[in-house]
mmCIF file of C-alpha atoms in Angstrom:
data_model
loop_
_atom_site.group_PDB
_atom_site.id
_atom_site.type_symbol
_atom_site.label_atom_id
_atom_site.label_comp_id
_atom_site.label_asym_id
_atom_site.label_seq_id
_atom_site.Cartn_x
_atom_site.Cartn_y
_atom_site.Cartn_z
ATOM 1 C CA UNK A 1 1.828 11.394 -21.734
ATOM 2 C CA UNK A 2 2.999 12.073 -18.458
ATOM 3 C CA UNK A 3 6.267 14.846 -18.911
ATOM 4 C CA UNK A 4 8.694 14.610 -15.772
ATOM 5 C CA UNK A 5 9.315 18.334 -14.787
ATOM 6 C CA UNK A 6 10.306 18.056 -11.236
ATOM 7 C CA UNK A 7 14.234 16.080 -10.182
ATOM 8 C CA UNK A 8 13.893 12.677 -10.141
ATOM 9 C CA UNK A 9 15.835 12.435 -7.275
ATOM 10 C CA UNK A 10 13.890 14.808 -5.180
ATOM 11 C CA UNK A 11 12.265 13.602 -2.140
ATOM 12 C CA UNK A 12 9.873 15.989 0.301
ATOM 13 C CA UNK A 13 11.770 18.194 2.878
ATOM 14 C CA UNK A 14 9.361 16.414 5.752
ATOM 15 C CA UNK A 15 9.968 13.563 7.967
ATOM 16 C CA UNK A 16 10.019 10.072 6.726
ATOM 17 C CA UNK A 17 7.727 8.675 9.508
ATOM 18 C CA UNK A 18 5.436 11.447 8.131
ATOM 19 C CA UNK A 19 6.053 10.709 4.899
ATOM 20 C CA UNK A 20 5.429 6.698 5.386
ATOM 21 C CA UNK A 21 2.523 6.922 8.246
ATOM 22 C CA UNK A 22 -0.506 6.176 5.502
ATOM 23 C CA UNK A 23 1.474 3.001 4.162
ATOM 24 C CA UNK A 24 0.299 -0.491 5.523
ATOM 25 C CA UNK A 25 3.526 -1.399 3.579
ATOM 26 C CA UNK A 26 5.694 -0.523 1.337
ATOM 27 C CA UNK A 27 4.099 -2.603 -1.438
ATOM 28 C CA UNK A 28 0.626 -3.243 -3.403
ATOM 29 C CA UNK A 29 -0.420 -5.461 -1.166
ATOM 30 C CA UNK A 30 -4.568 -6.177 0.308
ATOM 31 C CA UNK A 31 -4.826 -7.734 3.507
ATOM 32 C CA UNK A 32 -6.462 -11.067 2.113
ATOM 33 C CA UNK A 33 -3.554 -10.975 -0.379
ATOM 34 C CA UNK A 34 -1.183 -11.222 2.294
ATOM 35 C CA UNK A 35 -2.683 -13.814 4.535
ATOM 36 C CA UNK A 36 -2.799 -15.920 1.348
ATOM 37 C CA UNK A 37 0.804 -15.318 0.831
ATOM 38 C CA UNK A 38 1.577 -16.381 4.549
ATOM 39 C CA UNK A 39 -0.644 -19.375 4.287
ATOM 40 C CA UNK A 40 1.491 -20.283 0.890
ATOM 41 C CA UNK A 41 4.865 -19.607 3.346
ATOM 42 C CA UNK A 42 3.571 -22.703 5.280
ATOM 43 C CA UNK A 43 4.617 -21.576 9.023
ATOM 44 C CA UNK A 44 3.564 -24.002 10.526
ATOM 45 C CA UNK A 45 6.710 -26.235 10.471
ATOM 46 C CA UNK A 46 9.066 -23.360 10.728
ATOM 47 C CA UNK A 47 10.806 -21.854 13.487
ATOM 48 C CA UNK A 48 12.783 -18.689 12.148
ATOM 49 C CA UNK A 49 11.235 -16.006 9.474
ATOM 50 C CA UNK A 50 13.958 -13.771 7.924
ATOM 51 C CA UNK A 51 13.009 -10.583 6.169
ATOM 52 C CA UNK A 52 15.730 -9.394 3.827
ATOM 53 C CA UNK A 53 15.407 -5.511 3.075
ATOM 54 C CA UNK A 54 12.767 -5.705 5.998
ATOM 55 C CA UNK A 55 11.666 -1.733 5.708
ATOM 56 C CA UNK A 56 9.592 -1.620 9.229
ATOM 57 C CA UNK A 57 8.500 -5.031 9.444
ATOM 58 C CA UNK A 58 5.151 -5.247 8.335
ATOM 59 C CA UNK A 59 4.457 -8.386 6.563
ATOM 60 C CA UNK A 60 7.430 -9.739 8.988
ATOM 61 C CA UNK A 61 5.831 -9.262 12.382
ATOM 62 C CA UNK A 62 2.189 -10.618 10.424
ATOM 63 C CA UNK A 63 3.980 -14.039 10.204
ATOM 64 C CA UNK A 64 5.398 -14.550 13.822
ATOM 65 C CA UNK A 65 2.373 -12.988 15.175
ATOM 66 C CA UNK A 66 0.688 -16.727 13.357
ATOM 67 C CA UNK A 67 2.414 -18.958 16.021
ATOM 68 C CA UNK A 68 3.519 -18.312 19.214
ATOM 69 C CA UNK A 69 6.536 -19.940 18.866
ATOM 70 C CA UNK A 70 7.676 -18.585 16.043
ATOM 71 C CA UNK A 71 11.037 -15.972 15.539
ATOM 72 C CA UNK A 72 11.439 -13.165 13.695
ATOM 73 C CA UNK A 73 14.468 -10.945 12.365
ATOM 74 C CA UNK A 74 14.318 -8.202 9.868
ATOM 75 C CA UNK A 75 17.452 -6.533 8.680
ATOM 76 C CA UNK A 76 17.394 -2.979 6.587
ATOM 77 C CA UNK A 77 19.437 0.149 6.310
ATOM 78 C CA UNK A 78 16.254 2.666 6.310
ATOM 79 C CA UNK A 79 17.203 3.672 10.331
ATOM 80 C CA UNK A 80 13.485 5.489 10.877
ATOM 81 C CA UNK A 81 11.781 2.594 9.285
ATOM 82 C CA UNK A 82 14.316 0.429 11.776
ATOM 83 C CA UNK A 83 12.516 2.678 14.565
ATOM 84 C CA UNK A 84 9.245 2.684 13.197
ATOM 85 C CA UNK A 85 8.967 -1.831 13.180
ATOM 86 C CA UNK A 86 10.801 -1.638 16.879
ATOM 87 C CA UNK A 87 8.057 1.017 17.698
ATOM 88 C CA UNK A 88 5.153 -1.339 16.289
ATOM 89 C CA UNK A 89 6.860 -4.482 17.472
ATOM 90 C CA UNK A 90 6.647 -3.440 21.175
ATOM 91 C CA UNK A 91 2.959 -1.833 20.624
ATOM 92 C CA UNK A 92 2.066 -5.467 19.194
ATOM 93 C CA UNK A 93 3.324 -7.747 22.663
ATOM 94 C CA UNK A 94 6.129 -8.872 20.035
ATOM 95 C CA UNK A 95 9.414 -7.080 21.067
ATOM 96 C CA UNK A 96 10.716 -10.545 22.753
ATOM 97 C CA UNK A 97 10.230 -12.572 19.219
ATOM 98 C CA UNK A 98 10.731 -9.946 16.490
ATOM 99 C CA UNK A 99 14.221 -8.685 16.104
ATOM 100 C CA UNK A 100 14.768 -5.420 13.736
ATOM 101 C CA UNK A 101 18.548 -5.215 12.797
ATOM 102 C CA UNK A 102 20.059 -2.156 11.100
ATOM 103 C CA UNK A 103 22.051 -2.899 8.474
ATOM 104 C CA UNK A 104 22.820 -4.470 4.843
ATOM 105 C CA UNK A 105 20.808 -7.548 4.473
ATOM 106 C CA UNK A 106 23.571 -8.674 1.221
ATOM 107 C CA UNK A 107 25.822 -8.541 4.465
ATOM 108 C CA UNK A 108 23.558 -10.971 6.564
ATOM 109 C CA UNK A 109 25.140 -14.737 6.828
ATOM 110 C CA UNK A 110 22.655 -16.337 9.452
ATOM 111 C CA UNK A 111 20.126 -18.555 6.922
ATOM 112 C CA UNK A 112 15.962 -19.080 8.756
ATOM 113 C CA UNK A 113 13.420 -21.509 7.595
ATOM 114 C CA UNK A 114 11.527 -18.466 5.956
ATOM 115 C CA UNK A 115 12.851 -15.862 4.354
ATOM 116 C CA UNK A 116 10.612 -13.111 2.898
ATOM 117 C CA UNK A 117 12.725 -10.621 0.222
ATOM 118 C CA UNK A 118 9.521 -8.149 -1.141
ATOM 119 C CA UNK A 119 11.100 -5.707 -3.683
ATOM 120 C CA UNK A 120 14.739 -5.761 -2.305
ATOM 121 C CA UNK A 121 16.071 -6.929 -5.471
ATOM 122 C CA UNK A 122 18.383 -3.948 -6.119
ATOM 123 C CA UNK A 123 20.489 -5.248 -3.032
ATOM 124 C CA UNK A 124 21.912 -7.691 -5.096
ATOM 125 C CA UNK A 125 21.449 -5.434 -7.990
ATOM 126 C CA UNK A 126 18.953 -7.447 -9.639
ATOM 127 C CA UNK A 127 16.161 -10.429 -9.772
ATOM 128 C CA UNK A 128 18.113 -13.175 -11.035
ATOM 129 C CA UNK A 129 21.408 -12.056 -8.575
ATOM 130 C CA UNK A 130 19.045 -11.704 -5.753
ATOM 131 C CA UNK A 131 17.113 -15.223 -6.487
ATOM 132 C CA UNK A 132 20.676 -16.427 -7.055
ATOM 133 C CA UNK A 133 21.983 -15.848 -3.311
ATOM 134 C CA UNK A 134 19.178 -15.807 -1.716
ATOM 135 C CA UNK A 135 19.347 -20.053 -1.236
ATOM 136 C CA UNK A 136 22.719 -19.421 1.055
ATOM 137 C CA UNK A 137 20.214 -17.264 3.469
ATOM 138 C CA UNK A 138 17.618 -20.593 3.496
ATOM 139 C CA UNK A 139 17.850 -23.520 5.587
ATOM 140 C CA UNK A 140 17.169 -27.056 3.438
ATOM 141 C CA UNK A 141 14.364 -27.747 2.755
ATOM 142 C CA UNK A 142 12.910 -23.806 3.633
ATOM 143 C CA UNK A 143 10.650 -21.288 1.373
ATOM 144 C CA UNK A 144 11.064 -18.063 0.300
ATOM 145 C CA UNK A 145 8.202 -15.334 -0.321
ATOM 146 C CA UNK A 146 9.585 -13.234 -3.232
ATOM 147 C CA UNK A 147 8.190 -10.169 -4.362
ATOM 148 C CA UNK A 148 9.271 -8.249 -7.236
ATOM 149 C CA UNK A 149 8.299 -6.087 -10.145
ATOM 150 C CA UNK A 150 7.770 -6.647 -13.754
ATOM 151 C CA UNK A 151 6.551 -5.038 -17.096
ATOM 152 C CA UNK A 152 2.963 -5.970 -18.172
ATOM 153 C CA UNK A 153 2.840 -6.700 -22.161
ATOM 154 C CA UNK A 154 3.470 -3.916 -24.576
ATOM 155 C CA UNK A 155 4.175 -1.227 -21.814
ATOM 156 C CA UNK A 156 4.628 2.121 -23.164
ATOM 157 C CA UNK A 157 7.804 3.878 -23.801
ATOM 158 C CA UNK A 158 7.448 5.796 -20.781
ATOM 159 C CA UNK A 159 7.163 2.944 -18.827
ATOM 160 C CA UNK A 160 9.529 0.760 -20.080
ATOM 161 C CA UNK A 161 12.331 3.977 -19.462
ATOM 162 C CA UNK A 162 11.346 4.714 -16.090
ATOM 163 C CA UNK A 163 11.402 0.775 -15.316
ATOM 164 C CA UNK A 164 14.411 0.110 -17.652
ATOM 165 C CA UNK A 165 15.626 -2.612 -15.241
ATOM 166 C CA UNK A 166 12.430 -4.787 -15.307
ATOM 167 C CA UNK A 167 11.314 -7.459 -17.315
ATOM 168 C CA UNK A 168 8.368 -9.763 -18.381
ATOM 169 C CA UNK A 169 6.550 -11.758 -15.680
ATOM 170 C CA UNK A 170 7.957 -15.133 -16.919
ATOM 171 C CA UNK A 171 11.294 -13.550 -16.573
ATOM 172 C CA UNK A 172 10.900 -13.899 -12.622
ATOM 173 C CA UNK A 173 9.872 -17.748 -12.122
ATOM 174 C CA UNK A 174 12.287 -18.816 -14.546
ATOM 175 C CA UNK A 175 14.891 -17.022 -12.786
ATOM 176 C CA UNK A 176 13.819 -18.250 -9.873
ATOM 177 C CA UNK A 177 13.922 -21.860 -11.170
ATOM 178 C CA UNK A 178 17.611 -21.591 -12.932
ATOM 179 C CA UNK A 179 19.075 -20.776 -9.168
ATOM 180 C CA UNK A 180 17.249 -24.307 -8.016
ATOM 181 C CA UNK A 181 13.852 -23.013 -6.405
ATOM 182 C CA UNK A 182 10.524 -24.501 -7.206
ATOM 183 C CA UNK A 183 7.684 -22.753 -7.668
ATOM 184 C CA UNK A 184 4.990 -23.534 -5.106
ATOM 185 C CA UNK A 185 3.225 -19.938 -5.820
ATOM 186 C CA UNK A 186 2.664 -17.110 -8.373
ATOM 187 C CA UNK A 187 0.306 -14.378 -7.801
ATOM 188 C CA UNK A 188 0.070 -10.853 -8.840
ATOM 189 C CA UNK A 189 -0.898 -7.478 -7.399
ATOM 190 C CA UNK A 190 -4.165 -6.335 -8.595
ATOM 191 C CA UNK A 191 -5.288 -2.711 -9.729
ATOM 192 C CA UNK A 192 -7.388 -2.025 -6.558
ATOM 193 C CA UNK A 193 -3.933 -3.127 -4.696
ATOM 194 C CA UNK A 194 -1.489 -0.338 -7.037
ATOM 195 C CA UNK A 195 -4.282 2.260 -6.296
ATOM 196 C CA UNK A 196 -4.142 1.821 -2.485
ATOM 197 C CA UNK A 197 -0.443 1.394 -2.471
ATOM 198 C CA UNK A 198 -0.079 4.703 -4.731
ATOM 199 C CA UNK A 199 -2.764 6.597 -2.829
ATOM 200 C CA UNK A 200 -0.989 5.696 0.592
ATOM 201 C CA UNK A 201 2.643 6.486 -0.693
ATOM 202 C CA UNK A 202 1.126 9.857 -1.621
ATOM 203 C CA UNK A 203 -0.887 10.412 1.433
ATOM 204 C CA UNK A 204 1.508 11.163 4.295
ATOM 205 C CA UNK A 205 2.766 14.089 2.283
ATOM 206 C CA UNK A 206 -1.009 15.433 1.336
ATOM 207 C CA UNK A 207 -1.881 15.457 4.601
ATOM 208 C CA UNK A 208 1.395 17.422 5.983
ATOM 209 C CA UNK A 209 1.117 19.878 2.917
ATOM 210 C CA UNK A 210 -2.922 20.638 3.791
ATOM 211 C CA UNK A 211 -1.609 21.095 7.293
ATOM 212 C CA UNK A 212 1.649 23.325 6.079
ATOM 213 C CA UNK A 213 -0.052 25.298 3.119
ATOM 214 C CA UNK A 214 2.509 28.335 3.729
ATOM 215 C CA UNK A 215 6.045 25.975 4.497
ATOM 216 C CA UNK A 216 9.023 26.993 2.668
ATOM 217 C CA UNK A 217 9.094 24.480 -0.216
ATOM 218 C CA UNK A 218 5.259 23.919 -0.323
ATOM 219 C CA UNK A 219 4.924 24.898 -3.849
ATOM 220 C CA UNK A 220 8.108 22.421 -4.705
ATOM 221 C CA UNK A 221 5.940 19.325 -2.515
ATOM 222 C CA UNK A 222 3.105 20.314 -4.511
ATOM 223 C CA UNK A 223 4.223 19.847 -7.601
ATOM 224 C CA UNK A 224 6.052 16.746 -7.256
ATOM 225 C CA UNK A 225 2.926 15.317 -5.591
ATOM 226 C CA UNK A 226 0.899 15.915 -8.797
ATOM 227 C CA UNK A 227 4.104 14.673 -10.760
ATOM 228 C CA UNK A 228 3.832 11.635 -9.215
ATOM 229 C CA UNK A 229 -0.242 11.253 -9.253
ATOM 230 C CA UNK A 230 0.610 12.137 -13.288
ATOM 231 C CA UNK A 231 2.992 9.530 -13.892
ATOM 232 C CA UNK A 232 0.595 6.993 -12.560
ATOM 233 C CA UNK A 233 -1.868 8.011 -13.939
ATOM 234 C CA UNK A 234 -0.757 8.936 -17.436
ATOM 235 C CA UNK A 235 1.868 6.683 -17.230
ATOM 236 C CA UNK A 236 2.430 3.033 -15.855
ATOM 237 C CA UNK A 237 -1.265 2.009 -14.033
ATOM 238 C CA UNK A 238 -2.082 -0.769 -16.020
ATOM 239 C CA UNK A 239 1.960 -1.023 -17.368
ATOM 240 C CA UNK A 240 3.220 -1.660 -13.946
ATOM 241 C CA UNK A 241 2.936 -4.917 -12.692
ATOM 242 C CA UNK A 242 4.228 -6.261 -9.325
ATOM 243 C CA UNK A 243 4.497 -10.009 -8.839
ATOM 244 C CA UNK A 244 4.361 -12.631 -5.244
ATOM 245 C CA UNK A 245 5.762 -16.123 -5.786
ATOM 246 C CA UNK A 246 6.671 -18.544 -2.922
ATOM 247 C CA UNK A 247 9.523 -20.340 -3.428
ATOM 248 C CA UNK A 248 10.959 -23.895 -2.323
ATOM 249 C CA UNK A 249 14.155 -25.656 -2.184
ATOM 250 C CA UNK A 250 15.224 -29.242 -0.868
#
């Protein structure tokens, strides 16, 4: 078993944007995964996409780029990944329909037709308080892509400390269905998915630390790199699940 040797609340002495630039986003998420996921949103009778805890936009800006007339705003408190969605907005033709707001999305009072909240929860401190206020934030008769993790069956003791806060995947739907949604959608995150997502998270950092082999705090970057590979590895791959579910309300 995985042993955690390096501060848990250590992060990399580099850039964010450096440490993010490998990451599609922040989430085990394919590309057909996602398009399946937007095709569950239904767009096509919508007008307004909100994305709660937003990050830089990805999946956000992949919905309003579906429909021309379609509006986007994404609200977050990361200010570089703020930057980084503005940045990729613009590059995209899509700074006139995509709106990146910084700030706290439990804060945000405007509801949209969509809303998309992927792993956000902790903003409302948890899944069922998130799935709980998240109906003020949709219009009638609207749908909400939720993302979320969860604990695969009999995780291992490692796991289930370092993910204390998670629960079984049936916890999530019926949550979902005590605060009035429907379920119109339940899919999961595959292993192929966690390995990309992993690698990526990971990658930014690799690539700086090959290209700054003598920095200050290389060995410290180096070691909490393999930390991390370890407690995937060793630790929750398999254990780890992370769960999509559209959502509807009348």
């Amino acid at each position: 078993m995985c042993r955690v040797t390096v501060d848990p609340e250590y992060r990399p002495p580099i850039p964010d944007e450096v440490r993010h630039a490998a990451m599609r986003w922040n989430a085990p998420l394919s590309e057909a995964h996602a398009s399946m996921l937007l095709d569950a949103l239904e767009l096509d009778d919508a007008q307004s996409v909100l994305d709660l805890g937003c990050g830089w936009g990805e999946l956000l800006m992949r919905a309003v780029a579906r429909r021309a007339d379609l509006r986007g705003i994404g609200v977050d408190t990361d200010p570089i990944a703020v930057a980084r969605g503005r940045r990729l907005a613009g590059r995209r033709g899509l700074a006139d329909r995509v709106r990146l707001v910084e700030g706290a999305a439990e804060a945000w009072t405007e509801p949209a037709e969509r809303v998309i909240c992927v792993g956000a929860q902790h903003i409302w401190a948890d899944a069922r308080a998130a799935l709980a206020a998240l109906p003020e934030l949709t219009a009638a008769g609207g749908r909400l892509l939720y993302g979320d993790g969860f604990l695969e069956r009999n995780p291992s003791r490692f796991t289930a400390t370092l993910f204390s806060d998670l629960g079984p995947l049936s916890m999530l739907p019926a949550a979902a269905r005590a605060s009035g949604w429907r379920v119109l959608h339940l899919s999961v995150s595959d292993r192929l998915e966690w390995d990309e997502f992993e690698s990526t998270f990971r990658a930014g950092t690799e690539r700086w630390l090959l290209a700054h082999p003598d920095a200050q705090d290389a060995a410290a970057i180096r070691e909490w790199l393999d930390q991390r590979l370890g407690e995937y590895l060793e630790g929750y791959r398999g254990e780890l699940g992370f769960a999509w579910l559209v959502l509807g309300r009348t």
